[in-house]
């Protein structure tokens, strides 16, 4: 599919507003346009769509110190944002969506600064073996979203204070702490979350071989976007069922970490209710597994059509 490109640079630091703009681009953007959206959040923990915020974050401490908790539409793990890091979003029709090409924009920009970076693991960018960018992915009808962080001068003391990290995840990566696994790029090159933007703009043009149209961020703040912002900052959306979530089973799989809270009706022999918390990259698979297991017999394991995520989760119960 032929395409044009557009560039949006955010100028507000409220995570719920930025995520609402991003959601609008995913839902309603032009199919023949590849969009790069650059944005920042102020003192925020953003967690994956299926994650339990109280497991991932010191929520009360974060909020008491003026920070934000935010739930994104994509899967993956929790991350800390502040004005020392820059976030990027690529939004495109599935025919123009290319994760390697999108990551190449980030790598090309940093290459112009003399940094040779690598794609590592399931969704990370690294420099010298240390992570500076985590990425997550979303799908909506025919459209796709790829977004991530670029750690440049993030406050690692706040990051470690607010984020809770399961020891199994640290063990998996062979590190003792989150801080030892990540790197701020300002440690190795003279750069800020503002001065990197021209390099990203240049790399976007080079990789896609077309000059992007610059879109005014303020013109995107429609009534629908503001309504979505209100939803994203609501108590129900942010915390909902998780305030009463009590993990009864947990496991670390190759594709992600899982915790399960469930009620089993022994009299009826069925699973009355199940909630699944996970940092798996595909939120729809987690939700589908919840639907399939709710009301299922506890004596006979349901069939999942070869869906490994669902099979692994069911294996914690049956």
Tab-separated table of C-alpha atoms in Angstrom:
chain	number	residue	atom	x	y	z
A	1	UNK	CA	0.000	0.000	0.000
A	2	UNK	CA	1.313	3.468	-0.873
A	3	UNK	CA	1.638	5.768	2.092
A	4	UNK	CA	2.356	9.263	3.298
A	5	UNK	CA	3.867	10.112	6.674
A	6	UNK	CA	2.988	12.525	9.435
A	7	UNK	CA	4.756	13.654	12.586
A	8	UNK	CA	3.098	14.782	15.809
A	9	UNK	CA	5.057	16.247	18.722
A	10	UNK	CA	3.109	16.424	21.967
A	11	UNK	CA	3.240	19.515	24.160
A	12	UNK	CA	1.324	18.325	27.235
A	13	UNK	CA	2.514	15.910	29.885
A	14	UNK	CA	-0.692	14.324	31.183
A	15	UNK	CA	-0.485	10.583	30.406
A	16	UNK	CA	-4.238	10.094	30.086
A	17	UNK	CA	-4.448	12.848	27.485
A	18	UNK	CA	-1.466	11.510	25.526
A	19	UNK	CA	-2.855	7.982	25.570
A	20	UNK	CA	-6.230	9.337	24.431
A	21	UNK	CA	-4.607	11.078	21.454
A	22	UNK	CA	-2.731	7.893	20.612
A	23	UNK	CA	-5.961	5.876	20.879
A	24	UNK	CA	-7.704	8.277	18.506
A	25	UNK	CA	-4.893	7.869	15.965
A	26	UNK	CA	-5.279	4.106	16.203
A	27	UNK	CA	-9.069	4.134	15.916
A	28	UNK	CA	-9.596	6.897	13.371
A	29	UNK	CA	-6.364	7.598	11.511
A	30	UNK	CA	-5.957	7.574	7.725
A	31	UNK	CA	-5.165	4.140	6.336
A	32	UNK	CA	-2.625	5.491	3.847
A	33	UNK	CA	-0.642	7.408	6.495
A	34	UNK	CA	2.154	6.215	8.771
A	35	UNK	CA	2.203	8.378	11.901
A	36	UNK	CA	5.034	8.938	14.354
A	37	UNK	CA	3.869	10.576	17.580
A	38	UNK	CA	6.494	11.791	20.076
A	39	UNK	CA	5.308	12.583	23.593
A	40	UNK	CA	6.284	12.861	27.246
A	41	UNK	CA	4.588	12.099	30.545
A	42	UNK	CA	5.310	13.687	33.898
A	43	UNK	CA	6.089	11.289	36.799
A	44	UNK	CA	3.957	8.384	35.634
A	45	UNK	CA	3.839	4.626	35.953
A	46	UNK	CA	2.213	3.157	32.861
A	47	UNK	CA	1.179	-0.490	33.135
A	48	UNK	CA	0.013	-2.984	30.547
A	49	UNK	CA	-3.671	-3.503	29.831
A	50	UNK	CA	-3.906	-6.804	31.748
A	51	UNK	CA	-1.626	-5.910	34.632
A	52	UNK	CA	-2.595	-5.535	38.270
A	53	UNK	CA	-1.382	-2.008	39.150
A	54	UNK	CA	-0.986	-2.871	42.830
A	55	UNK	CA	1.410	-5.697	41.976
A	56	UNK	CA	3.396	-3.579	39.518
A	57	UNK	CA	3.532	-0.241	41.321
A	58	UNK	CA	3.587	1.431	44.724
A	59	UNK	CA	0.336	3.125	43.753
A	60	UNK	CA	-0.424	5.057	46.929
A	61	UNK	CA	3.127	6.402	47.191
A	62	UNK	CA	3.137	7.434	43.527
A	63	UNK	CA	-0.191	9.274	43.820
A	64	UNK	CA	0.699	10.881	47.173
A	65	UNK	CA	3.815	12.380	45.584
A	66	UNK	CA	1.862	13.943	42.732
A	67	UNK	CA	2.455	11.209	40.181
A	68	UNK	CA	0.075	9.521	37.771
A	69	UNK	CA	-0.940	5.896	37.301
A	70	UNK	CA	-1.961	5.069	33.725
A	71	UNK	CA	-3.226	1.968	31.937
A	72	UNK	CA	-2.377	1.625	28.247
A	73	UNK	CA	-4.262	-0.379	25.629
A	74	UNK	CA	-1.308	-2.651	24.885
A	75	UNK	CA	0.201	-5.554	26.800
A	76	UNK	CA	3.686	-5.852	28.238
A	77	UNK	CA	5.156	-4.711	31.516
A	78	UNK	CA	4.983	-1.585	33.647
A	79	UNK	CA	7.325	1.327	32.908
A	80	UNK	CA	8.175	4.627	34.558
A	81	UNK	CA	7.935	7.876	32.565
A	82	UNK	CA	9.154	11.340	33.429
A	83	UNK	CA	10.292	14.369	31.464
A	84	UNK	CA	13.750	12.840	31.152
A	85	UNK	CA	12.501	10.183	28.773
A	86	UNK	CA	10.735	10.424	25.427
A	87	UNK	CA	7.931	8.163	24.233
A	88	UNK	CA	7.190	7.288	20.634
A	89	UNK	CA	4.163	5.787	18.891
A	90	UNK	CA	3.937	4.460	15.350
A	91	UNK	CA	0.418	4.046	14.011
A	92	UNK	CA	-0.323	2.537	10.591
A	93	UNK	CA	-2.613	0.331	8.544
A	94	UNK	CA	-1.532	-3.314	8.779
A	95	UNK	CA	-0.151	-3.164	5.207
A	96	UNK	CA	2.228	-0.344	6.173
A	97	UNK	CA	3.037	-1.641	9.644
A	98	UNK	CA	6.587	-2.966	9.980
A	99	UNK	CA	8.074	-3.288	13.469
A	100	UNK	CA	11.654	-3.697	12.213
A	101	UNK	CA	11.297	-0.608	10.046
A	102	UNK	CA	9.813	1.350	12.917
A	103	UNK	CA	12.616	0.304	15.250
A	104	UNK	CA	15.062	1.243	12.510
A	105	UNK	CA	13.877	4.847	12.864
A	106	UNK	CA	14.964	4.826	16.530
A	107	UNK	CA	18.213	3.036	15.747
A	108	UNK	CA	19.018	5.339	12.815
A	109	UNK	CA	18.451	8.444	14.947
A	110	UNK	CA	20.795	7.109	17.613
A	111	UNK	CA	23.264	6.034	14.938
A	112	UNK	CA	23.549	9.684	13.907
A	113	UNK	CA	24.643	10.297	17.502
A	114	UNK	CA	27.288	7.599	17.250
A	115	UNK	CA	25.394	4.922	19.203
A	116	UNK	CA	25.168	1.364	17.890
A	117	UNK	CA	22.079	-0.281	19.358
A	118	UNK	CA	20.546	-3.743	19.228
A	119	UNK	CA	17.109	-5.352	19.264
A	120	UNK	CA	16.988	-7.737	22.219
A	121	UNK	CA	14.519	-10.179	23.739
A	122	UNK	CA	10.843	-9.975	22.926
A	123	UNK	CA	10.518	-6.191	22.799
A	124	UNK	CA	13.627	-4.289	23.933
A	125	UNK	CA	16.267	-2.014	22.438
A	126	UNK	CA	19.640	-2.133	24.148
A	127	UNK	CA	22.980	-0.353	24.165
A	128	UNK	CA	26.021	-2.238	25.418
A	129	UNK	CA	23.707	-4.965	26.737
A	130	UNK	CA	21.537	-2.625	28.799
A	131	UNK	CA	17.953	-1.706	27.999
A	132	UNK	CA	16.974	1.848	27.082
A	133	UNK	CA	13.697	1.133	25.286
A	134	UNK	CA	10.822	-1.237	25.965
A	135	UNK	CA	8.158	-1.656	23.280
A	136	UNK	CA	4.546	-2.828	23.163
A	137	UNK	CA	2.070	-3.484	20.376
A	138	UNK	CA	-1.646	-3.114	19.758
A	139	UNK	CA	-4.182	-4.034	17.074
A	140	UNK	CA	-7.534	-2.480	16.204
A	141	UNK	CA	-9.388	-3.828	13.207
A	142	UNK	CA	-7.042	-3.198	10.245
A	143	UNK	CA	-4.817	-0.768	12.119
A	144	UNK	CA	-1.717	-1.322	14.235
A	145	UNK	CA	0.088	0.462	17.069
A	146	UNK	CA	3.712	0.159	18.145
A	147	UNK	CA	4.866	2.339	21.006
A	148	UNK	CA	7.789	2.493	23.381
A	149	UNK	CA	10.080	4.537	25.589
A	150	UNK	CA	13.529	6.019	25.102
A	151	UNK	CA	15.321	6.458	28.429
A	152	UNK	CA	17.516	9.528	28.172
A	153	UNK	CA	17.736	11.134	31.604
A	154	UNK	CA	15.099	9.369	33.649
A	155	UNK	CA	15.168	9.657	37.448
A	156	UNK	CA	16.199	6.095	38.332
A	157	UNK	CA	15.675	6.707	42.058
A	158	UNK	CA	11.993	7.406	41.459
A	159	UNK	CA	11.810	4.549	38.972
A	160	UNK	CA	13.024	2.032	41.553
A	161	UNK	CA	10.883	3.616	44.278
A	162	UNK	CA	7.624	3.392	42.338
A	163	UNK	CA	8.015	0.175	40.319
A	164	UNK	CA	7.658	-3.243	41.898
A	165	UNK	CA	9.437	-5.975	39.966
A	166	UNK	CA	8.745	-9.673	40.406
A	167	UNK	CA	11.981	-11.472	41.411
A	168	UNK	CA	11.286	-14.097	38.722
A	169	UNK	CA	11.603	-11.415	36.067
A	170	UNK	CA	14.936	-10.187	37.430
A	171	UNK	CA	16.174	-13.767	37.631
A	172	UNK	CA	15.128	-14.357	34.037
A	173	UNK	CA	17.337	-11.455	32.924
A	174	UNK	CA	20.169	-12.359	35.286
A	175	UNK	CA	20.203	-9.017	37.130
A	176	UNK	CA	19.745	-7.928	40.743
A	177	UNK	CA	17.651	-4.812	40.124
A	178	UNK	CA	15.828	-2.851	37.453
A	179	UNK	CA	18.386	-0.046	37.698
A	180	UNK	CA	21.241	-2.416	36.873
A	181	UNK	CA	19.467	-3.625	33.737
A	182	UNK	CA	18.639	-0.229	32.191
A	183	UNK	CA	20.699	2.677	30.901
A	184	UNK	CA	20.033	6.367	30.423
A	185	UNK	CA	21.456	7.353	27.040
A	186	UNK	CA	22.666	10.649	28.499
A	187	UNK	CA	25.280	8.552	30.320
A	188	UNK	CA	27.030	7.890	27.007
A	189	UNK	CA	26.123	10.797	24.728
A	190	UNK	CA	25.284	14.488	25.172
A	191	UNK	CA	21.534	14.397	24.601
A	192	UNK	CA	18.216	15.334	26.229
A	193	UNK	CA	14.610	14.327	25.648
A	194	UNK	CA	14.236	17.538	23.603
A	195	UNK	CA	17.434	17.510	21.572
A	196	UNK	CA	16.848	13.946	20.358
A	197	UNK	CA	13.659	14.998	18.533
A	198	UNK	CA	15.386	16.493	15.447
A	199	UNK	CA	17.391	13.282	15.072
A	200	UNK	CA	14.206	11.198	15.211
A	201	UNK	CA	12.521	13.506	12.694
A	202	UNK	CA	15.467	13.166	10.309
A	203	UNK	CA	15.573	9.365	10.748
A	204	UNK	CA	11.805	9.064	10.139
A	205	UNK	CA	12.226	10.909	6.838
A	206	UNK	CA	15.252	8.810	5.860
A	207	UNK	CA	13.786	5.405	6.672
A	208	UNK	CA	10.408	6.113	5.022
A	209	UNK	CA	11.951	8.137	2.197
A	210	UNK	CA	9.330	10.845	2.424
A	211	UNK	CA	9.081	14.165	4.258
A	212	UNK	CA	6.432	13.934	6.994
A	213	UNK	CA	3.572	16.391	7.341
A	214	UNK	CA	3.799	18.143	10.715
A	215	UNK	CA	0.493	17.948	12.611
A	216	UNK	CA	-0.377	20.464	15.351
A	217	UNK	CA	-0.934	18.476	18.553
A	218	UNK	CA	-3.505	20.965	19.863
A	219	UNK	CA	-5.754	20.374	16.841
A	220	UNK	CA	-6.058	16.729	17.857
A	221	UNK	CA	-7.718	17.571	21.186
A	222	UNK	CA	-11.272	16.986	20.012
A	223	UNK	CA	-14.290	16.380	22.222
A	224	UNK	CA	-13.960	12.632	21.621
A	225	UNK	CA	-10.306	12.676	22.658
A	226	UNK	CA	-11.178	14.575	25.841
A	227	UNK	CA	-13.932	12.045	26.610
A	228	UNK	CA	-11.416	9.230	26.157
A	229	UNK	CA	-9.013	11.059	28.469
A	230	UNK	CA	-11.768	11.183	31.100
A	231	UNK	CA	-12.285	7.421	30.710
A	232	UNK	CA	-8.564	6.686	30.933
A	233	UNK	CA	-8.191	8.654	34.171
A	234	UNK	CA	-11.302	7.156	35.823
A	235	UNK	CA	-11.023	5.039	38.948
A	236	UNK	CA	-12.764	2.095	37.280
A	237	UNK	CA	-10.479	2.028	34.246
A	238	UNK	CA	-7.292	2.469	36.265
A	239	UNK	CA	-7.986	0.160	39.187
A	240	UNK	CA	-11.415	-1.520	38.791
A	241	UNK	CA	-11.372	-5.200	39.728
A	242	UNK	CA	-7.741	-5.049	40.808
A	243	UNK	CA	-8.510	-3.564	44.223
A	244	UNK	CA	-10.072	-6.913	45.142
A	245	UNK	CA	-7.598	-9.113	43.262
A	246	UNK	CA	-5.873	-11.819	45.342
A	247	UNK	CA	-3.378	-13.946	43.454
A	248	UNK	CA	-3.971	-17.663	44.084
A	249	UNK	CA	-1.753	-19.088	41.322
A	250	UNK	CA	1.257	-17.617	39.533
A	251	UNK	CA	3.942	-18.640	37.048
A	252	UNK	CA	6.605	-17.204	34.754
A	253	UNK	CA	6.293	-18.480	31.176
A	254	UNK	CA	8.463	-17.750	28.170
A	255	UNK	CA	5.819	-15.324	26.880
A	256	UNK	CA	5.227	-13.553	30.196
A	257	UNK	CA	4.344	-13.552	33.884
A	258	UNK	CA	0.864	-14.628	35.037
A	259	UNK	CA	-1.113	-14.310	38.277
A	260	UNK	CA	-4.604	-15.772	38.664
A	261	UNK	CA	-7.423	-14.984	41.070
A	262	UNK	CA	-10.392	-17.344	40.780
A	263	UNK	CA	-13.494	-18.562	42.561
A	264	UNK	CA	-14.470	-22.205	42.100
A	265	UNK	CA	-18.051	-23.308	42.802
A	266	UNK	CA	-17.454	-26.812	44.099
A	267	UNK	CA	-21.179	-27.557	44.234
A	268	UNK	CA	-21.710	-26.799	40.547
A	269	UNK	CA	-18.241	-27.970	39.586
A	270	UNK	CA	-17.459	-24.817	37.609
A	271	UNK	CA	-15.171	-21.808	37.678
A	272	UNK	CA	-17.459	-19.013	38.844
A	273	UNK	CA	-15.059	-16.164	38.238
A	274	UNK	CA	-11.496	-15.689	37.085
A	275	UNK	CA	-9.211	-12.678	36.750
A	276	UNK	CA	-5.833	-12.953	35.050
A	277	UNK	CA	-3.013	-10.454	35.537
A	278	UNK	CA	-0.204	-10.686	32.996
A	279	UNK	CA	2.553	-8.758	31.249
A	280	UNK	CA	2.049	-10.865	28.113
A	281	UNK	CA	2.216	-8.792	24.948
A	282	UNK	CA	-1.207	-9.791	23.580
A	283	UNK	CA	-4.065	-8.460	25.792
A	284	UNK	CA	-6.732	-10.093	23.620
A	285	UNK	CA	-5.388	-13.592	24.345
A	286	UNK	CA	-5.607	-12.939	28.082
A	287	UNK	CA	-9.174	-11.634	27.835
A	288	UNK	CA	-10.193	-14.536	25.587
A	289	UNK	CA	-8.770	-16.996	28.121
A	290	UNK	CA	-10.779	-15.347	30.901
A	291	UNK	CA	-13.954	-15.697	28.813
A	292	UNK	CA	-13.284	-19.358	27.985
A	293	UNK	CA	-12.528	-20.322	31.580
A	294	UNK	CA	-15.428	-18.432	33.196
A	295	UNK	CA	-18.177	-21.010	33.723
A	296	UNK	CA	-15.958	-23.890	32.580
A	297	UNK	CA	-16.142	-27.276	34.315
A	298	UNK	CA	-13.355	-27.894	36.817
A	299	UNK	CA	-13.331	-31.578	35.880
A	300	UNK	CA	-12.621	-31.211	32.176
A	301	UNK	CA	-10.049	-28.840	30.732
A	302	UNK	CA	-11.450	-26.734	27.862
A	303	UNK	CA	-9.951	-26.947	24.379
A	304	UNK	CA	-8.047	-23.877	23.193
A	305	UNK	CA	-7.242	-24.758	19.602
A	306	UNK	CA	-3.499	-24.826	20.147
A	307	UNK	CA	-3.399	-21.397	21.828
A	308	UNK	CA	-0.250	-21.759	23.955
A	309	UNK	CA	-1.015	-18.780	26.199
A	310	UNK	CA	-4.435	-20.192	27.104
A	311	UNK	CA	-3.009	-23.708	27.512
A	312	UNK	CA	-0.310	-22.476	29.885
A	313	UNK	CA	-2.777	-20.475	31.968
A	314	UNK	CA	-5.249	-23.371	32.141
A	315	UNK	CA	-2.381	-25.608	33.244
A	316	UNK	CA	-2.216	-23.603	36.489
A	317	UNK	CA	-5.789	-24.669	37.275
A	318	UNK	CA	-6.254	-28.168	35.896
